[in-house]
mmCIF file of C-alpha atoms and ligand atoms in Angstrom:
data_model
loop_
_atom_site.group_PDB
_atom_site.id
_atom_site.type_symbol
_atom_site.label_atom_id
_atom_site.label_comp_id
_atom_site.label_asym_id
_atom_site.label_seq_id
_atom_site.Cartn_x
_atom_site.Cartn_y
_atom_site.Cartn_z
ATOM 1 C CA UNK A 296 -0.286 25.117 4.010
ATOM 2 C CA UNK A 297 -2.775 22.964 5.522
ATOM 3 C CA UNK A 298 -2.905 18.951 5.613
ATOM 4 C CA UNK A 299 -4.393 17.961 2.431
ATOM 5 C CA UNK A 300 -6.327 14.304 1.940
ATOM 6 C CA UNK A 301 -5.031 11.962 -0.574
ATOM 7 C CA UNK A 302 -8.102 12.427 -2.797
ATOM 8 C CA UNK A 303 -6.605 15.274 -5.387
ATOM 9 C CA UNK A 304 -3.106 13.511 -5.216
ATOM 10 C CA UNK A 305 -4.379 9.937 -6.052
ATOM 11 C CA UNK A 306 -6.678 11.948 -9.300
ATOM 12 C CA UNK A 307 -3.362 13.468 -10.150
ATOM 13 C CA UNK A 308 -1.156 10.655 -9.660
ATOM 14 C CA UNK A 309 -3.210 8.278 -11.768
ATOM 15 C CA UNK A 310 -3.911 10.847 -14.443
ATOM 16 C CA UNK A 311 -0.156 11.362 -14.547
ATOM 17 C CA UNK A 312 1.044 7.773 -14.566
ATOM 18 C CA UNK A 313 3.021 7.999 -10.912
ATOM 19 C CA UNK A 314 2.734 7.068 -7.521
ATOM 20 C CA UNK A 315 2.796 9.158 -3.908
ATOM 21 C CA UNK A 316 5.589 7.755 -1.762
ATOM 22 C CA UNK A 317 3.902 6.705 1.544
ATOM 23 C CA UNK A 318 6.737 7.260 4.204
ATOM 24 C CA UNK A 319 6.754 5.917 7.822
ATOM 25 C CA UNK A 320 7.365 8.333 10.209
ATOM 26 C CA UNK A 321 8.470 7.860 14.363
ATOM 27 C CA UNK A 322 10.134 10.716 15.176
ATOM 28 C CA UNK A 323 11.693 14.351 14.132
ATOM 29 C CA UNK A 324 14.655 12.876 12.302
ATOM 30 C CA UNK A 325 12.487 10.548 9.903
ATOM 31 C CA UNK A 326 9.881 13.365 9.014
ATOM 32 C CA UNK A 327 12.846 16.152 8.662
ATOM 33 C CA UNK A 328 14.928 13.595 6.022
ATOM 34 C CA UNK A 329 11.863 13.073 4.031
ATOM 35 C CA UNK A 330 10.808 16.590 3.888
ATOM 36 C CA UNK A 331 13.893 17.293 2.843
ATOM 37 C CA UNK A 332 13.800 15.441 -0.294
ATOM 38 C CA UNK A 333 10.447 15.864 -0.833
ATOM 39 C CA UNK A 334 10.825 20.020 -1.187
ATOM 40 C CA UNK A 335 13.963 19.479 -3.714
ATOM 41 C CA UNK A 336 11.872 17.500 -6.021
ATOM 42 C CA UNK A 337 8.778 19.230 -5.138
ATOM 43 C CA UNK A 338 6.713 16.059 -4.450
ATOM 44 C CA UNK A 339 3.912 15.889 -2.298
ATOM 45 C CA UNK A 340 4.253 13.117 0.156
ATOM 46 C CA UNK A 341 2.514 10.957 2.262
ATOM 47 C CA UNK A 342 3.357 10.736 5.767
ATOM 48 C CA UNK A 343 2.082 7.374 7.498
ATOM 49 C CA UNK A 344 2.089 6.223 11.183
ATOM 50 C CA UNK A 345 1.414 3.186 12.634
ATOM 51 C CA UNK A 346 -0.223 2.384 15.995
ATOM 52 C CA UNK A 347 3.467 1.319 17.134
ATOM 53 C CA UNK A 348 4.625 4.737 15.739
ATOM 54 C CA UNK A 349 1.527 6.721 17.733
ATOM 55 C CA UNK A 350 2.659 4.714 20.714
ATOM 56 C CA UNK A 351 6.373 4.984 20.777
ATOM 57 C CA UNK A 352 6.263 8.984 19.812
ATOM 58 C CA UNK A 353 3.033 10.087 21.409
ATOM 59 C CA UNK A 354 -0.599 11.752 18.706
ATOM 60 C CA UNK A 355 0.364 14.847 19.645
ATOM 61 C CA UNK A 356 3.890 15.102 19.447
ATOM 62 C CA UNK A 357 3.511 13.132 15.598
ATOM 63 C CA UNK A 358 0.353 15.892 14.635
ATOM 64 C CA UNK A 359 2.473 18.656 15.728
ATOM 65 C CA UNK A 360 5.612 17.811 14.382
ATOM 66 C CA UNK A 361 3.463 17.143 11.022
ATOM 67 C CA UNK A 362 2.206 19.827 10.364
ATOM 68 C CA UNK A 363 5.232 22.009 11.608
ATOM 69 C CA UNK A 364 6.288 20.144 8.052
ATOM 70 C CA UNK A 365 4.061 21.572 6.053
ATOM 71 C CA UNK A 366 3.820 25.075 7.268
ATOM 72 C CA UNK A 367 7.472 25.182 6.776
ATOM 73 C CA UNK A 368 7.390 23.264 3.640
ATOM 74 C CA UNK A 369 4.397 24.708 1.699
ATOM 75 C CA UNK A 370 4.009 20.809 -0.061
ATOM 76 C CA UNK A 371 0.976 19.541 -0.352
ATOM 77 C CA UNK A 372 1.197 16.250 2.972
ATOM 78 C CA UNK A 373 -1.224 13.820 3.981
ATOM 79 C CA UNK A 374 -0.922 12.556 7.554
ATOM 80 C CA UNK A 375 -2.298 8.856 7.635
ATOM 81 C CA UNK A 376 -3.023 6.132 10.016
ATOM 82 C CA UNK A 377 -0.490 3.215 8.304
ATOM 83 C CA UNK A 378 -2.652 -0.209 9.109
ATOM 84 C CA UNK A 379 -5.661 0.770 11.236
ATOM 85 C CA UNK A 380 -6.655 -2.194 13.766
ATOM 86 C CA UNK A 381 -10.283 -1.270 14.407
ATOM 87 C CA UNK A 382 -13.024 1.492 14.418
ATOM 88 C CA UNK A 383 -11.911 3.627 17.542
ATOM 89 C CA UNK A 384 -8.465 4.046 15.941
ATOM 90 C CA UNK A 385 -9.321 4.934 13.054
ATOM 91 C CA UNK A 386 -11.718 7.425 14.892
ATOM 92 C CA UNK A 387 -9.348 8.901 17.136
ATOM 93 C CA UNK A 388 -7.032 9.463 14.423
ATOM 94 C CA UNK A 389 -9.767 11.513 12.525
ATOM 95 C CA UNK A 390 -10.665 13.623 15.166
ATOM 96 C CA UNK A 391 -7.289 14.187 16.078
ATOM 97 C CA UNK A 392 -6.309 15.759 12.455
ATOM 98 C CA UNK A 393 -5.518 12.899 10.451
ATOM 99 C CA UNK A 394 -6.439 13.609 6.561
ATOM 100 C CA UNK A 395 -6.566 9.752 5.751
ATOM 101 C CA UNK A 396 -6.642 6.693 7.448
ATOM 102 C CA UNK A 397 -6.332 2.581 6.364
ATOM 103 C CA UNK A 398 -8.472 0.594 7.870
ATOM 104 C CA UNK A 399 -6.793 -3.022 7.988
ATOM 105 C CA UNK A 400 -9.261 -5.548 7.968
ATOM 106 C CA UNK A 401 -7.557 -8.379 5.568
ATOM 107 C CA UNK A 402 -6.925 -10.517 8.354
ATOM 108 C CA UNK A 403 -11.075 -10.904 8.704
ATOM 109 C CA UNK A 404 -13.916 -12.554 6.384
ATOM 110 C CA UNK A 405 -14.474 -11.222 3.296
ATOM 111 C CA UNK A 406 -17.861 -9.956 4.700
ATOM 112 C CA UNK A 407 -16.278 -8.883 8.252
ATOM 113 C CA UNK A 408 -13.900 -6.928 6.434
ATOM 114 C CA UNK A 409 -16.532 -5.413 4.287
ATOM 115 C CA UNK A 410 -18.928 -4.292 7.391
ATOM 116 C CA UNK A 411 -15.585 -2.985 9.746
ATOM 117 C CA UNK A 412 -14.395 -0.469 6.264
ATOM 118 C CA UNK A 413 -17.853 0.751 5.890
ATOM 119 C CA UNK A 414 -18.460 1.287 9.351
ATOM 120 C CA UNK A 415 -15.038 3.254 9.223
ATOM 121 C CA UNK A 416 -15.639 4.942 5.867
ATOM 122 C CA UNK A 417 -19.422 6.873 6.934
ATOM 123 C CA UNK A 418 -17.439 8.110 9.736
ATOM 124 C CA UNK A 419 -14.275 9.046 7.468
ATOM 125 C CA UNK A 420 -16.249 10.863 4.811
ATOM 126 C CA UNK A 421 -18.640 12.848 7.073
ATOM 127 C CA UNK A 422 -15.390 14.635 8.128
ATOM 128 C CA UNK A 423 -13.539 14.685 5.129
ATOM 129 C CA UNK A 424 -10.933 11.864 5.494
ATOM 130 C CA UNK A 425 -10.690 9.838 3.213
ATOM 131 C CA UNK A 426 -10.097 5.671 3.366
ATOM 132 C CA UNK A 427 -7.577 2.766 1.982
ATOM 133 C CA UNK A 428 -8.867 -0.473 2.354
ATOM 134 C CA UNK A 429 -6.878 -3.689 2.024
ATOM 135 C CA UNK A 430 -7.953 -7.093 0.437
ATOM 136 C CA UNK A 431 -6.000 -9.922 0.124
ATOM 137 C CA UNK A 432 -2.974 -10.673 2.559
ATOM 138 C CA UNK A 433 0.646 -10.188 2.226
ATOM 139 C CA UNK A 434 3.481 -12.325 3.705
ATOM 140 C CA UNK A 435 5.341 -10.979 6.445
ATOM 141 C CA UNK A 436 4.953 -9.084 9.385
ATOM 142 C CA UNK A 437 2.024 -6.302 9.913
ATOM 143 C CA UNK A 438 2.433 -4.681 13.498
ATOM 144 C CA UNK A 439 1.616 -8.089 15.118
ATOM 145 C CA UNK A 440 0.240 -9.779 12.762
ATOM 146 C CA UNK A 441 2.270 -12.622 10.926
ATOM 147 C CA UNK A 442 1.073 -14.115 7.522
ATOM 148 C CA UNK A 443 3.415 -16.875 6.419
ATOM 149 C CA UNK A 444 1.527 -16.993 2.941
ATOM 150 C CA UNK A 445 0.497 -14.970 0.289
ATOM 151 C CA UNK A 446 -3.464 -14.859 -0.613
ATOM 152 C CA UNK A 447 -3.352 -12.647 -3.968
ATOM 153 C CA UNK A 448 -6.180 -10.083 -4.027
ATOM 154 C CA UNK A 449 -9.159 -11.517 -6.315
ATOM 155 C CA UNK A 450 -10.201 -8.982 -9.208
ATOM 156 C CA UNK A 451 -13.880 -9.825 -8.844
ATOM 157 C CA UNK A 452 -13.538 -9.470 -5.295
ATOM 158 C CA UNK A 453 -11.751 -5.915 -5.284
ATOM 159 C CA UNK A 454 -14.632 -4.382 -7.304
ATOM 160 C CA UNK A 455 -17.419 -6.269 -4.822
ATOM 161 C CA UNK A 456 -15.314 -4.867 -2.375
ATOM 162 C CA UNK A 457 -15.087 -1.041 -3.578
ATOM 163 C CA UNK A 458 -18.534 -1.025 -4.705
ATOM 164 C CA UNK A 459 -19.767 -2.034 -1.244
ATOM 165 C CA UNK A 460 -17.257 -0.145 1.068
ATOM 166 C CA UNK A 461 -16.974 3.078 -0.944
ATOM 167 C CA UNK A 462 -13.904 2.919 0.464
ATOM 168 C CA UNK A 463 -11.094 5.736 -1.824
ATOM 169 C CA UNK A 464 -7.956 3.575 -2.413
ATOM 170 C CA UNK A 465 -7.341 -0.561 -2.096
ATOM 171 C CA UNK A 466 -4.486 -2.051 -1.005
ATOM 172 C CA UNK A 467 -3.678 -5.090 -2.618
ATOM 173 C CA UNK A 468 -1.853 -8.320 -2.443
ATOM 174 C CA UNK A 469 0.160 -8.791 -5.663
ATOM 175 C CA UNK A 470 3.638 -10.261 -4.582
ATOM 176 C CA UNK A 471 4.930 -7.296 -1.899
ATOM 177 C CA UNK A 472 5.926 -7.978 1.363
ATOM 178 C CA UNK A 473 6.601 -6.257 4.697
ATOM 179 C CA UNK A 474 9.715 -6.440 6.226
ATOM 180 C CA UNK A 475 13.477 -6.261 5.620
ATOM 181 C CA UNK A 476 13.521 -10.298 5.584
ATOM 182 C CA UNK A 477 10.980 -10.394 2.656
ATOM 183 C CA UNK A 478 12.478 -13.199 0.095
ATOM 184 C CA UNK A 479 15.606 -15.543 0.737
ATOM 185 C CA UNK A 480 18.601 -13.551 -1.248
ATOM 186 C CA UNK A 481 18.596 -16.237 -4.358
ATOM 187 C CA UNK A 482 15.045 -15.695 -4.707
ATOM 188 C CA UNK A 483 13.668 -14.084 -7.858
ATOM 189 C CA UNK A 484 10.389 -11.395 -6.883
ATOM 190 C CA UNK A 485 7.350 -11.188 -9.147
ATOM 191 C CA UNK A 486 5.027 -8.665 -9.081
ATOM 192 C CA UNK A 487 1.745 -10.937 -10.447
ATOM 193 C CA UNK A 488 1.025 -7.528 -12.845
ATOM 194 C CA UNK A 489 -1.857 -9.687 -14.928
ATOM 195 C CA UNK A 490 -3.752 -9.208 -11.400
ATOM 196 C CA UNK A 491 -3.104 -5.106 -11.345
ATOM 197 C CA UNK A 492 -3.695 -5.168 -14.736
ATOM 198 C CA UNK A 493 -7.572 -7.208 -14.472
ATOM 199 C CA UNK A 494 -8.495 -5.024 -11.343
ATOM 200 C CA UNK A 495 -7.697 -1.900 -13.481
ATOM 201 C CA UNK A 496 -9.683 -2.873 -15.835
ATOM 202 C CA UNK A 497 -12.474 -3.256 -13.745
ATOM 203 C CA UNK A 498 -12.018 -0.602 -11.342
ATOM 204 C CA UNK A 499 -11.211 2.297 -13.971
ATOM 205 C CA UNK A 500 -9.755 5.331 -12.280
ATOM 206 C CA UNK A 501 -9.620 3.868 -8.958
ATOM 207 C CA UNK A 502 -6.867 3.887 -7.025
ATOM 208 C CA UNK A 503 -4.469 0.890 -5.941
ATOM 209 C CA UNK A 504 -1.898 0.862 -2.863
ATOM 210 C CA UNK A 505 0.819 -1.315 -2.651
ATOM 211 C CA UNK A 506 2.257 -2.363 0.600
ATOM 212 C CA UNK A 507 5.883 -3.806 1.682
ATOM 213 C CA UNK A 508 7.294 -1.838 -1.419
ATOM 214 C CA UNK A 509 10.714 -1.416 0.139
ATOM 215 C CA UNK A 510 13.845 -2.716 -1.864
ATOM 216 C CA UNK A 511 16.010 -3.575 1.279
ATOM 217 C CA UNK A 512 18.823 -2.010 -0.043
ATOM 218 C CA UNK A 513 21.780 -4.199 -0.261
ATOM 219 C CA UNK A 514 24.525 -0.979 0.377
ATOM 220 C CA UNK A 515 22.640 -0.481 3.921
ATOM 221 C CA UNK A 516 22.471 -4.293 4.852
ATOM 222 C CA UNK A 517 26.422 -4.423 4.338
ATOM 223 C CA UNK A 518 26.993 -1.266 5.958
ATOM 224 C CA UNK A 519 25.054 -2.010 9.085
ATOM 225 C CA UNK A 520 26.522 -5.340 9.166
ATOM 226 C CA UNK A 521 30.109 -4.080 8.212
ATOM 227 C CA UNK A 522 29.643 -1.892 11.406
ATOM 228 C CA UNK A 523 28.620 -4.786 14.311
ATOM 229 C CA UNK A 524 25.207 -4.977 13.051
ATOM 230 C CA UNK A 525 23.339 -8.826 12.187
ATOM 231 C CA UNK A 526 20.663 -8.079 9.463
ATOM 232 C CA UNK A 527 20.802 -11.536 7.502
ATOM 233 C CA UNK A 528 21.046 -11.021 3.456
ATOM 234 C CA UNK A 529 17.171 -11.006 1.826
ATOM 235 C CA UNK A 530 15.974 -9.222 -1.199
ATOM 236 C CA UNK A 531 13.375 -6.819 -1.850
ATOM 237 C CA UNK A 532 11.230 -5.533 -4.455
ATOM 238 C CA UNK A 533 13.004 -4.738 -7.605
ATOM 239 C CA UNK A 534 13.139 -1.011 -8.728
ATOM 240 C CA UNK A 535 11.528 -1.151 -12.080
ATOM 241 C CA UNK A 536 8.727 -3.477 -10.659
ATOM 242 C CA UNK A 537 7.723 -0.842 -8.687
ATOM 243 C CA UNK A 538 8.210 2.029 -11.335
ATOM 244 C CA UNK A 539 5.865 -0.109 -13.917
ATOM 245 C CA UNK A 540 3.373 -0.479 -11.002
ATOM 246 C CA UNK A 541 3.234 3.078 -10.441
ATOM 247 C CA UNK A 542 3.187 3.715 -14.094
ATOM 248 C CA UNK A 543 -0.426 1.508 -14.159
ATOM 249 C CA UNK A 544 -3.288 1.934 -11.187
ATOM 250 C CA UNK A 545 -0.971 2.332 -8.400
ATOM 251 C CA UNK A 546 -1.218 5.323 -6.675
ATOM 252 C CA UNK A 547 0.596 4.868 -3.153
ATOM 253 C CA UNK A 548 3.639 2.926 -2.444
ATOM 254 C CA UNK A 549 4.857 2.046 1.187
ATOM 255 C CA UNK A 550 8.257 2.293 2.377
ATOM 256 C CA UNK A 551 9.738 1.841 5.536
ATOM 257 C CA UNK A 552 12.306 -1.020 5.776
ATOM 258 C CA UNK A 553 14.498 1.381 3.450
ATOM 259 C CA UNK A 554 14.321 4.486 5.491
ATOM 260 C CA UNK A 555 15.117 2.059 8.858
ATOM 261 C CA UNK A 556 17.971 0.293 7.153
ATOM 262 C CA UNK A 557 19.529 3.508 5.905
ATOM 263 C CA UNK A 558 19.327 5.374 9.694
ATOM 264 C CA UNK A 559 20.787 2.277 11.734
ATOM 265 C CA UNK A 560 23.471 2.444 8.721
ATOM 266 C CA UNK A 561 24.395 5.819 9.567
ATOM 267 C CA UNK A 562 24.214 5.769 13.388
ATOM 268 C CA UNK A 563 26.735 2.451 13.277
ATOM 269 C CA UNK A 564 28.887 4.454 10.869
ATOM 270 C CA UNK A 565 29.541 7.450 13.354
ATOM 271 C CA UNK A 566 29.607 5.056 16.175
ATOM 272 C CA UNK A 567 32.384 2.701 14.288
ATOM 273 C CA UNK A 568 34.527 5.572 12.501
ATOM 274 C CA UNK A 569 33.982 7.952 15.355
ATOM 275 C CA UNK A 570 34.054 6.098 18.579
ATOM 276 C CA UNK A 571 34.311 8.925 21.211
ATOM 277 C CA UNK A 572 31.328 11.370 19.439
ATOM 278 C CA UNK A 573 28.742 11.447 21.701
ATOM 279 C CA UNK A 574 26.428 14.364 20.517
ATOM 280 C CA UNK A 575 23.131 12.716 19.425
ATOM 281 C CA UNK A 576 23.123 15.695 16.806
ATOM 282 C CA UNK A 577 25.789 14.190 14.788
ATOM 283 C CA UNK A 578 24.613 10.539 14.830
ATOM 284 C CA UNK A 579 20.661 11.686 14.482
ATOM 285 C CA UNK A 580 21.578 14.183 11.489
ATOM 286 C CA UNK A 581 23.135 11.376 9.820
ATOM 287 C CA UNK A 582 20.384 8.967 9.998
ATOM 288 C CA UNK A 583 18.186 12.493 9.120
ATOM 289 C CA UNK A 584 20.361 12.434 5.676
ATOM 290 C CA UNK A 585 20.251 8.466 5.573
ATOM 291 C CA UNK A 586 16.489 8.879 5.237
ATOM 292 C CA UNK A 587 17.035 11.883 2.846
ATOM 293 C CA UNK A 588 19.062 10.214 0.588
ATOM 294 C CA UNK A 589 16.709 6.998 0.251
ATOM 295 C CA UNK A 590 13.863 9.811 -0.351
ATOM 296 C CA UNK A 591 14.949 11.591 -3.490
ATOM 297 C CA UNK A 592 15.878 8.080 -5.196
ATOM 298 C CA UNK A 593 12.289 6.843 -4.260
ATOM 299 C CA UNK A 594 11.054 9.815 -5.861
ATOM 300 C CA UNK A 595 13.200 9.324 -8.918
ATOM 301 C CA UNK A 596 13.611 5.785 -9.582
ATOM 302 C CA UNK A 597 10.305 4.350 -7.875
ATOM 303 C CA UNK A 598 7.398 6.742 -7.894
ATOM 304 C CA UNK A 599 8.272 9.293 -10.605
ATOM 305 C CA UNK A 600 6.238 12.006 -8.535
ATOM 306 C CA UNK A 601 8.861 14.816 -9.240
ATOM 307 C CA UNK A 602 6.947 18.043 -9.313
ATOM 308 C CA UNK A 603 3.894 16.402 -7.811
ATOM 309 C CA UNK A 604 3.027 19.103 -5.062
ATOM 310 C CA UNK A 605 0.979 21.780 -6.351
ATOM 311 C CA UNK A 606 2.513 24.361 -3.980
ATOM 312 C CA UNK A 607 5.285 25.391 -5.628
ATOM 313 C CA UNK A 608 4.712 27.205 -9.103
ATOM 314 C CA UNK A 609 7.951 27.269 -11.087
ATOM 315 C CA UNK A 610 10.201 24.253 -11.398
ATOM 316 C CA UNK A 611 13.012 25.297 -9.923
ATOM 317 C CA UNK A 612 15.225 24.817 -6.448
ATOM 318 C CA UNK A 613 14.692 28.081 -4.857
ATOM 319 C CA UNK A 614 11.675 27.607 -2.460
ATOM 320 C CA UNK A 615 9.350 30.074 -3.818
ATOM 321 C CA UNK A 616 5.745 29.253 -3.844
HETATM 322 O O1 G3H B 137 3.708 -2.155 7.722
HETATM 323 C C1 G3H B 137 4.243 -1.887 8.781
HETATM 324 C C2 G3H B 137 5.135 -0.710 8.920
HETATM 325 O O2 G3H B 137 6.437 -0.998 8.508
HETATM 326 C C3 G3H B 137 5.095 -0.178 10.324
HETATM 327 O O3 G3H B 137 5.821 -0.998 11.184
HETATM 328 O O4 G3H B 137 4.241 -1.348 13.098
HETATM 329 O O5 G3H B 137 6.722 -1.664 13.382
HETATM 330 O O6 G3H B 137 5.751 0.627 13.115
HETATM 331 P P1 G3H B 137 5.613 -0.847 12.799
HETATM 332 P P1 13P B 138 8.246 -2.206 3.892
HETATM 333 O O1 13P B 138 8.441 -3.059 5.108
HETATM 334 O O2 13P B 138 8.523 -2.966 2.643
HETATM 335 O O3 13P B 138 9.014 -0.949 3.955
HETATM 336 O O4 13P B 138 6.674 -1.810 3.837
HETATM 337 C C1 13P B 138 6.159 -0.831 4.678
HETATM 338 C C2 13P B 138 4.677 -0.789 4.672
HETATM 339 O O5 13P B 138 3.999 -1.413 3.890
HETATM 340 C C3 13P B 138 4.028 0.073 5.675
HETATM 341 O O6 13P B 138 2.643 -0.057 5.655
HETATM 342 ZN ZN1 ZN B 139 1.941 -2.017 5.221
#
């Protein structure tokens, strides 16, 4: 099964009232636990890297064990470029065998941000990748970039933005945030859904992205701390917020916090209850099923995108296709 873009998922996705989980990936463990999950609900899946990902694991090594994925899997994957600094990424990334790519330019002008996605986007489209834009800025902590502040997406703006990029899917600044230290644990999230709402309205059929989606799961905060680790208490972004979001224009939702907190759980677990194992094996495949785990409840309780891969043709377990 070859790499498919995110253009038929996003149609389906928004026709069908769900959202594709967009998964970071580093490395074989990461990829293998969300495959893993992804083929028992037969969801098609999204599988993001960042510029600190391509750097840590190598293009080649991510592209290869990528689509190794879906020639074993038969689901229908996207490999994208998670936060694209500049042009030559993003271009090096297409011609590499990327199907989609985000071109990050919310940190610039409204008009420099405008002129860097188009520039991106003629490039993207005359080979067949498609493009996510972002608009508006989220708090937190992108690559190297720090925002302290929120500055909400404007509705007017988005469809200025879309109209003049022809860019395939927005990212937008609603109330998300990156990181596993997103809001101080008393704090209450809000997902501003009058914005969503407005810039569905005006952008009918188009689809939206949300960023910093994770829910920084309280079990793996303990655990890790439980087991030597120091990962101060925050909260994340509430379950059903998500679910509703993915119920309206959203069409991709990024996680990565989740899948990070539930591998360092699992490594510290083996290393605390099992002191002498030393077989990376053992730890790995935990953090492999850590990731696993947090999978198949994104798919359930978050996206809704059970049965979303068109490979498979009957609903059932057994890997036929
Ligand atoms: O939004 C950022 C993602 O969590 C990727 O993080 O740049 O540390 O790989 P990273
Ligand atoms: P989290 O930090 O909330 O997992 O967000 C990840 C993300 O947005 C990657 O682009
Ligand atoms: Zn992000």
């Amino acid at each position: 099964m070859p790499l498919v873009t995110t253009k038929e998922m996003f149609k389906k996705a928004y026709e069908g009232g769900y959202a594709i989980g967009a998964f970071n990936i580093n490395n074989l463990e990461s990829i293998k636990g969300i495959i893993e999950a992804c083929k028992e609900k037969n969801s098609a899946v999204i599988l993001q890297c960042s510029t600190g990902a391509i750097k840590y694991a190598g293009m080649d090594y991510l592209i290869a064990l990528v689509n190794a994925a879906s020639k074993e899997s038969g689901l229908d994957i996207a490999l994208h470029l998670d936060h694209g600094p500049d042009f030559e990424t993003c271009k090096k990334c297409i011609d590499a065998g990327f199907t989609s790519v985000m071109i990050d330019g919310s940190h610039h002008s409204f008009e420099e941000n405008i002129k860097l996605t188009k520039q991106v986007v003629e490039y993207a489209h005359s080979k067949g990748v498609t493009v996510e834009a972002e608009l508006g800025v989220l708090a937190g902590v992108e690559d190297d970039v720090v925002a302290d502040d929120h500055i909400y997406t404007n509705p007017d703006e988005a469809v200025e933005f879309v109209k003049q990029t022809n860019c395939d899917s927005l990212a937008i600044a609603i109330g998300t945030s990156h990181g596993a230290f997103k809001f101080p644990p008393n704090f209450k999230p809000e997902l501003k859904f009058e914005i969503l709402e407005e810039i569905q309205k005006k952008l009918p059929g188009f689809p939206i992205v949300l960023h910093g989606a994770s829910a920084v799961d309280p079990e793996s905060v303990k655990t890790c701390n439980e087991y030597g680790g120091k990962i101060n208490d925050a909260v994340g972004i509430p379950v059903e917020m998500l679910r509703k979001a993915s119920s309206m224009a959203v069409c991709k939702i990024n996680m990565d916090t989740d899948l990070r907190l539930a591998m360092t759980a699992n490594i510290r677990k083996v290393f605390g209850d099992t002191p002498s194992e030393f077989d990376p094996r053992k730890y790995l495949g935990t953090a492999k099923d850590g990731v696993k785990a947090v999978v198949l409840s994104k798919i359930e309780n978050v996206l809704g995108s059970e049965n979303s891969s068109s490979s498979k043709k009957c609903g059932c377990n057994c890997g036929c296709k």
